[in-house]
């Protein structure tokens, strides 16, 4: 206690003590308010940062469909005699596909295949019927239009193989369309099993650039690495799932493979047999096809009665 404090009366000392206590409480309240403002300001910044982050994630995830590949204005590529592709301009982003004109009135048969390169049943269909389709197309007796889609994107351990494989197909269609039939054949010859990681981009590029007569190999490799048409693949897949399928009476897409012959849907038995498909082609095409095919080297059997396999072929359920 100082000399001044000793000289103060008892009441004065009490008053002084109360004043000091009040000052201390005011300082404490100011410190509490300052801390609360800082905390609230910090939380506000965190909330703003979270909101901005969420907006950025949503914005980045909602990417508009990019331009489509050349030669796939119908969302598919049509292959004709001598495996020459029908050329079409690339669609701009957001443009609706243009259905391919049918040749049903002529002696040429229209075959259309909707496929997923990870779909094992698609692989089974190709193994049973690819050589037969190749004979028809090579001779000019038929055209085949392939629609690569991605309904099994979630069935490859996170690698999105179906989408990447369909993108690779779009790259080939865009840069080397006349190589597409051979590319499609090679993709099923080297098809990975569903539920695996599938092929990586370098392996897809090796298949695409390894077919005979491929053009613009380096551009195809870059296209596959950059996934140039990945957003288009997603958009075209959605269009197929939404239905209906053009040039047919198919209102609801049931899964891959979906095969149309002159607009009529092939409803196969399992396991696939080439005899059953050949009979369906002849029946769907009608007598005009049978007459024209007689003068070609194409395999063209007359329709025969054959017992179907025991179980109908279920279409694969699209992956969610």
Coordinates of C-alpha atoms in Angstrom, one line a residue:
X1 CA 0.0 0.0 0.0
X2 CA 1.4 3.5 -0.9
X3 CA 1.6 6.5 1.4
X4 CA -1.3 8.1 -0.5
X5 CA -3.4 5.0 0.0
X6 CA -2.6 5.1 3.8
X7 CA -3.8 8.7 3.9
X8 CA -7.1 7.9 2.4
X9 CA -10.1 7.2 4.6
X10 CA -11.7 3.8 4.6
X11 CA -14.6 4.9 2.5
X12 CA -12.3 6.6 -0.1
X13 CA -10.3 3.4 -0.4
X14 CA -13.5 1.4 -1.0
X15 CA -14.6 3.9 -3.7
X16 CA -11.3 3.7 -5.4
X17 CA -11.4 -0.1 -5.3
X18 CA -14.9 -0.1 -6.9
X19 CA -13.7 2.2 -9.6
X20 CA -10.8 0.0 -10.5
X21 CA -13.1 -3.0 -10.5
X22 CA -15.5 -1.3 -12.9
X23 CA -12.7 -0.3 -15.2
X24 CA -11.4 -3.9 -15.2
X25 CA -14.9 -5.2 -16.1
X26 CA -15.2 -2.8 -18.9
X27 CA -11.8 -3.8 -20.3
X28 CA -12.9 -7.5 -20.1
X29 CA -16.2 -6.8 -21.9
X30 CA -14.3 -5.0 -24.7
X31 CA -12.0 -7.9 -25.0
X32 CA -14.9 -10.4 -25.2
X33 CA -16.7 -8.3 -27.8
X34 CA -13.5 -8.0 -29.9
X35 CA -13.0 -11.8 -29.7
X36 CA -16.6 -12.4 -30.7
X37 CA -16.4 -10.1 -33.7
X38 CA -13.1 -11.8 -34.8
X39 CA -14.7 -15.2 -34.4
X40 CA -17.9 -14.2 -36.2
X41 CA -15.9 -12.6 -39.0
X42 CA -13.7 -15.7 -39.3
X43 CA -16.8 -18.0 -39.4
X44 CA -18.3 -15.7 -42.0
X45 CA -15.2 -15.9 -44.2
X46 CA -15.3 -19.7 -43.8
X47 CA -19.0 -19.9 -44.8
X48 CA -18.3 -17.6 -47.8
X49 CA -15.4 -19.8 -48.7
X50 CA -17.5 -23.0 -48.4
X51 CA -20.3 -21.4 -50.5
X52 CA -17.9 -20.3 -53.2
X53 CA -16.3 -23.7 -53.2
X54 CA -19.6 -25.4 -53.6
X55 CA -20.6 -23.1 -56.4
X56 CA -17.3 -23.7 -58.2
X57 CA -17.7 -27.5 -57.8
X58 CA -21.3 -27.4 -59.2
X59 CA -20.3 -25.0 -62.0
X60 CA -17.3 -27.1 -63.0
X61 CA -19.4 -30.3 -62.9
X62 CA -22.2 -29.0 -65.1
X63 CA -20.2 -28.8 -68.4
X64 CA -22.2 -28.1 -71.5
X65 CA -21.9 -30.8 -74.2
X66 CA -19.1 -29.9 -76.5
X67 CA -19.2 -30.1 -80.3
X68 CA -19.7 -33.6 -81.7
X69 CA -17.3 -35.5 -83.9
X70 CA -17.4 -35.2 -87.7
X71 CA -19.2 -38.1 -89.5
X72 CA -21.5 -38.8 -86.5
X73 CA -24.3 -36.3 -87.1
X74 CA -26.8 -39.0 -86.2
X75 CA -24.9 -39.8 -83.0
X76 CA -23.7 -42.8 -84.9
X77 CA -21.4 -43.5 -87.9
X78 CA -22.7 -45.3 -90.9
X79 CA -20.3 -47.7 -92.8
X80 CA -21.1 -48.7 -96.4
X81 CA -19.6 -50.7 -99.2
X82 CA -15.9 -51.4 -98.9
X83 CA -16.1 -50.1 -95.3
X84 CA -16.2 -46.5 -96.4
X85 CA -17.9 -44.2 -93.9
X86 CA -20.6 -41.8 -94.8
X87 CA -19.3 -38.3 -94.1
X88 CA -21.3 -35.7 -92.2
X89 CA -20.3 -32.4 -90.7
X90 CA -19.7 -32.1 -87.0
X91 CA -22.6 -30.8 -85.0
X92 CA -22.1 -27.7 -82.9
X93 CA -22.6 -27.9 -79.1
X94 CA -26.3 -28.1 -78.3
X95 CA -27.4 -29.1 -81.8
X96 CA -29.8 -32.0 -82.1
X97 CA -28.6 -35.1 -84.1
X98 CA -29.9 -35.6 -87.6
X99 CA -31.3 -39.1 -88.2
X100 CA -29.6 -41.0 -91.1
X101 CA -31.7 -41.4 -94.2
X102 CA -32.8 -45.0 -94.5
X103 CA -32.1 -47.2 -97.6
X104 CA -35.0 -49.5 -96.9
X105 CA -36.7 -48.8 -100.2
X106 CA -33.6 -50.0 -102.0
X107 CA -31.9 -53.4 -102.0
X108 CA -29.5 -52.3 -99.3
X109 CA -30.3 -53.3 -95.7
X110 CA -29.9 -50.9 -92.9
X111 CA -28.3 -52.4 -89.8
X112 CA -28.0 -50.2 -86.7
X113 CA -26.2 -51.3 -83.5
X114 CA -26.2 -49.5 -80.2
X115 CA -23.3 -50.7 -78.1
X116 CA -21.2 -50.2 -75.0
X117 CA -17.6 -51.3 -75.3
X118 CA -17.7 -52.7 -71.8
X119 CA -20.9 -54.7 -72.3
X120 CA -20.2 -58.4 -72.3
X121 CA -23.4 -59.2 -74.2
X122 CA -22.3 -56.8 -76.9
X123 CA -19.1 -58.7 -77.2
X124 CA -21.0 -61.9 -77.6
X125 CA -23.1 -60.5 -80.3
X126 CA -20.0 -59.2 -82.2
X127 CA -18.3 -62.6 -81.8
X128 CA -21.2 -64.4 -83.4
X129 CA -22.1 -61.9 -86.1
X130 CA -19.3 -59.6 -86.9
X131 CA -17.9 -61.6 -89.8
X132 CA -21.4 -61.9 -91.3
X133 CA -22.0 -58.2 -91.0
X134 CA -18.6 -57.6 -92.6
X135 CA -19.5 -59.7 -95.6
X136 CA -22.8 -57.8 -96.1
X137 CA -21.2 -54.4 -95.8
X138 CA -18.1 -55.2 -97.9
X139 CA -20.4 -56.3 -100.8
X140 CA -22.8 -53.3 -100.5
X141 CA -25.7 -55.6 -99.5
X142 CA -26.0 -53.7 -96.2
X143 CA -24.8 -50.7 -94.3
X144 CA -24.1 -50.8 -90.6
X145 CA -24.4 -47.8 -88.3
X146 CA -22.7 -48.0 -84.9
X147 CA -23.8 -45.9 -82.0
X148 CA -21.2 -46.1 -79.2
X149 CA -22.8 -45.1 -75.8
X150 CA -21.7 -45.3 -72.2
X151 CA -24.2 -46.9 -69.9
X152 CA -21.7 -48.9 -67.9
X153 CA -19.5 -46.0 -66.9
X154 CA -19.8 -46.9 -63.2
X155 CA -18.8 -50.5 -63.8
X156 CA -15.0 -50.0 -64.2
X157 CA -13.7 -49.3 -60.7
X158 CA -13.8 -45.5 -61.2
X159 CA -12.0 -45.3 -64.5
X160 CA -15.1 -44.5 -66.6
X161 CA -14.0 -47.0 -69.2
X162 CA -17.3 -46.9 -71.1
X163 CA -17.1 -43.2 -71.6
X164 CA -13.4 -43.2 -72.5
X165 CA -13.9 -46.0 -75.0
X166 CA -16.8 -44.3 -76.7
X167 CA -14.7 -41.1 -76.8
X168 CA -12.0 -43.1 -78.5
X169 CA -14.5 -44.3 -81.1
X170 CA -15.6 -40.7 -81.7
X171 CA -12.0 -39.8 -82.2
X172 CA -11.6 -42.4 -84.9
X173 CA -14.9 -41.4 -86.5
X174 CA -13.7 -37.8 -86.6
X175 CA -10.1 -38.3 -87.8
X176 CA -10.1 -41.6 -89.7
X177 CA -13.7 -42.6 -90.4
X178 CA -12.9 -45.3 -92.9
X179 CA -11.0 -47.1 -90.2
X180 CA -14.0 -47.3 -87.9
X181 CA -15.2 -50.8 -88.8
X182 CA -11.8 -52.3 -88.1
X183 CA -11.4 -50.3 -84.9
X184 CA -14.8 -51.5 -83.7
X185 CA -13.8 -55.1 -84.4
X186 CA -10.5 -54.7 -82.6
X187 CA -12.2 -53.1 -79.5
X188 CA -14.3 -56.2 -79.0
X189 CA -11.4 -58.5 -79.7
X190 CA -9.6 -56.8 -76.8
X191 CA -12.6 -56.2 -74.7
X192 CA -11.9 -56.1 -70.9
X193 CA -14.2 -57.7 -68.4
X194 CA -17.0 -55.7 -66.8
X195 CA -16.1 -54.7 -63.3
X196 CA -12.4 -54.3 -64.1
X197 CA -10.5 -51.0 -64.7
X198 CA -10.6 -51.6 -68.4
X199 CA -8.0 -50.4 -70.8
X200 CA -6.1 -47.2 -70.1
X201 CA -6.0 -44.3 -72.6
X202 CA -2.6 -45.4 -74.1
X203 CA -4.0 -48.9 -74.8
X204 CA -7.1 -47.4 -76.4
X205 CA -4.8 -45.2 -78.6
X206 CA -2.8 -48.3 -79.5
X207 CA -5.9 -50.0 -80.7
X208 CA -7.2 -46.9 -82.6
X209 CA -3.9 -46.2 -84.3
X210 CA -3.0 -49.9 -84.9
X211 CA -5.7 -50.7 -87.5
X212 CA -4.6 -50.9 -91.1
X213 CA -4.8 -47.6 -93.1
X214 CA -5.5 -45.4 -90.1
X215 CA -5.2 -41.7 -90.9
X216 CA -4.1 -38.8 -88.6
X217 CA -2.8 -41.2 -85.9
X218 CA -1.2 -38.4 -83.8
X219 CA -4.5 -36.4 -83.8
X220 CA -6.4 -39.5 -82.7
X221 CA -3.9 -40.1 -79.8
X222 CA -4.3 -36.5 -78.7
X223 CA -8.0 -36.7 -79.0
X224 CA -8.1 -39.8 -76.7
X225 CA -5.7 -38.3 -74.2
X226 CA -7.7 -35.0 -74.0
X227 CA -11.0 -36.9 -74.0
X228 CA -12.1 -34.4 -76.7
X229 CA -15.6 -35.8 -77.1
X230 CA -16.3 -37.0 -73.6
X231 CA -19.0 -34.5 -72.9
X232 CA -20.6 -35.4 -76.3
X233 CA -20.6 -39.1 -75.3
X234 CA -22.5 -38.3 -72.2
X235 CA -25.0 -36.1 -74.1
X236 CA -25.5 -38.7 -76.9
X237 CA -26.0 -41.4 -74.3
X238 CA -28.7 -39.4 -72.6
X239 CA -30.5 -38.9 -75.9
X240 CA -30.5 -42.7 -76.4
X241 CA -31.8 -43.4 -72.9
X242 CA -34.5 -40.7 -73.3
X243 CA -35.7 -42.4 -76.6
X244 CA -37.3 -42.9 -79.0
X245 CA -34.7 -44.4 -81.4
X246 CA -34.9 -42.8 -84.8
X247 CA -36.0 -44.7 -87.9
X248 CA -37.7 -47.3 -85.7
X249 CA -40.8 -48.0 -83.5
X250 CA -38.6 -48.4 -80.4
X251 CA -39.9 -45.9 -77.9
X252 CA -38.0 -47.1 -74.8
X253 CA -34.3 -48.2 -74.9
X254 CA -33.9 -51.4 -73.0
X255 CA -30.1 -51.7 -73.0
X256 CA -27.1 -52.9 -75.0
X257 CA -26.8 -54.3 -77.5
X258 CA -29.8 -53.0 -79.3
X259 CA -29.8 -54.1 -82.9
X260 CA -32.2 -52.8 -85.6
X261 CA -32.5 -54.2 -89.1
X262 CA -34.6 -51.9 -91.4
X263 CA -36.0 -50.3 -88.3
X264 CA -37.1 -53.6 -86.8
X265 CA -35.6 -54.6 -83.4
X266 CA -33.7 -57.9 -83.2
X267 CA -35.0 -59.9 -80.2
X268 CA -32.3 -62.6 -79.9
X269 CA -32.0 -65.8 -77.9
X270 CA -29.0 -66.5 -75.8
X271 CA -26.4 -67.7 -76.6
X272 CA -26.3 -65.7 -79.9
X273 CA -26.1 -67.7 -83.1
X274 CA -25.3 -66.4 -86.5
X275 CA -28.0 -68.6 -88.0
X276 CA -30.7 -66.8 -86.0
X277 CA -29.4 -63.4 -86.9
X278 CA -29.1 -64.3 -90.6
X279 CA -32.7 -65.4 -90.6
X280 CA -33.8 -62.2 -88.9
X281 CA -31.9 -60.1 -91.5
X282 CA -33.5 -61.9 -94.4
X283 CA -37.0 -61.7 -92.8
X284 CA -36.6 -58.0 -91.9
X285 CA -35.2 -57.1 -95.3
X286 CA -37.9 -59.0 -97.3
X287 CA -37.7 -60.6 -100.7
X288 CA -36.0 -57.6 -102.4
X289 CA -32.9 -58.2 -100.2
X290 CA -32.9 -62.0 -101.0
X291 CA -33.1 -61.3 -104.7
X292 CA -30.2 -58.8 -104.7
X293 CA -28.1 -60.9 -102.4
X294 CA -28.3 -63.9 -104.7
X295 CA -26.0 -62.0 -107.2
X296 CA -23.4 -61.2 -104.6
X297 CA -20.8 -63.2 -102.7
X298 CA -22.6 -62.3 -99.5
X299 CA -23.7 -65.0 -97.1
X300 CA -27.5 -64.9 -97.6
X301 CA -29.4 -67.9 -96.3
X302 CA -33.1 -68.5 -97.0
X303 CA -35.2 -68.2 -93.9
X304 CA -35.4 -71.5 -92.1
X305 CA -37.3 -72.7 -89.2
X306 CA -35.0 -73.0 -86.3
X307 CA -35.7 -73.7 -82.6
X308 CA -34.9 -70.7 -80.5
X309 CA -32.6 -71.0 -77.6
X310 CA -34.2 -71.8 -74.2
X311 CA -34.0 -68.3 -72.7
X312 CA -34.6 -64.9 -74.3
X313 CA -31.8 -62.5 -74.4
X314 CA -32.3 -59.8 -71.7
X315 CA -31.0 -56.4 -72.6
X316 CA -28.5 -55.1 -70.1
X317 CA -29.9 -52.6 -67.6
X318 CA -28.3 -49.2 -68.0
X319 CA -25.9 -48.4 -65.2
X320 CA -27.1 -45.7 -62.9

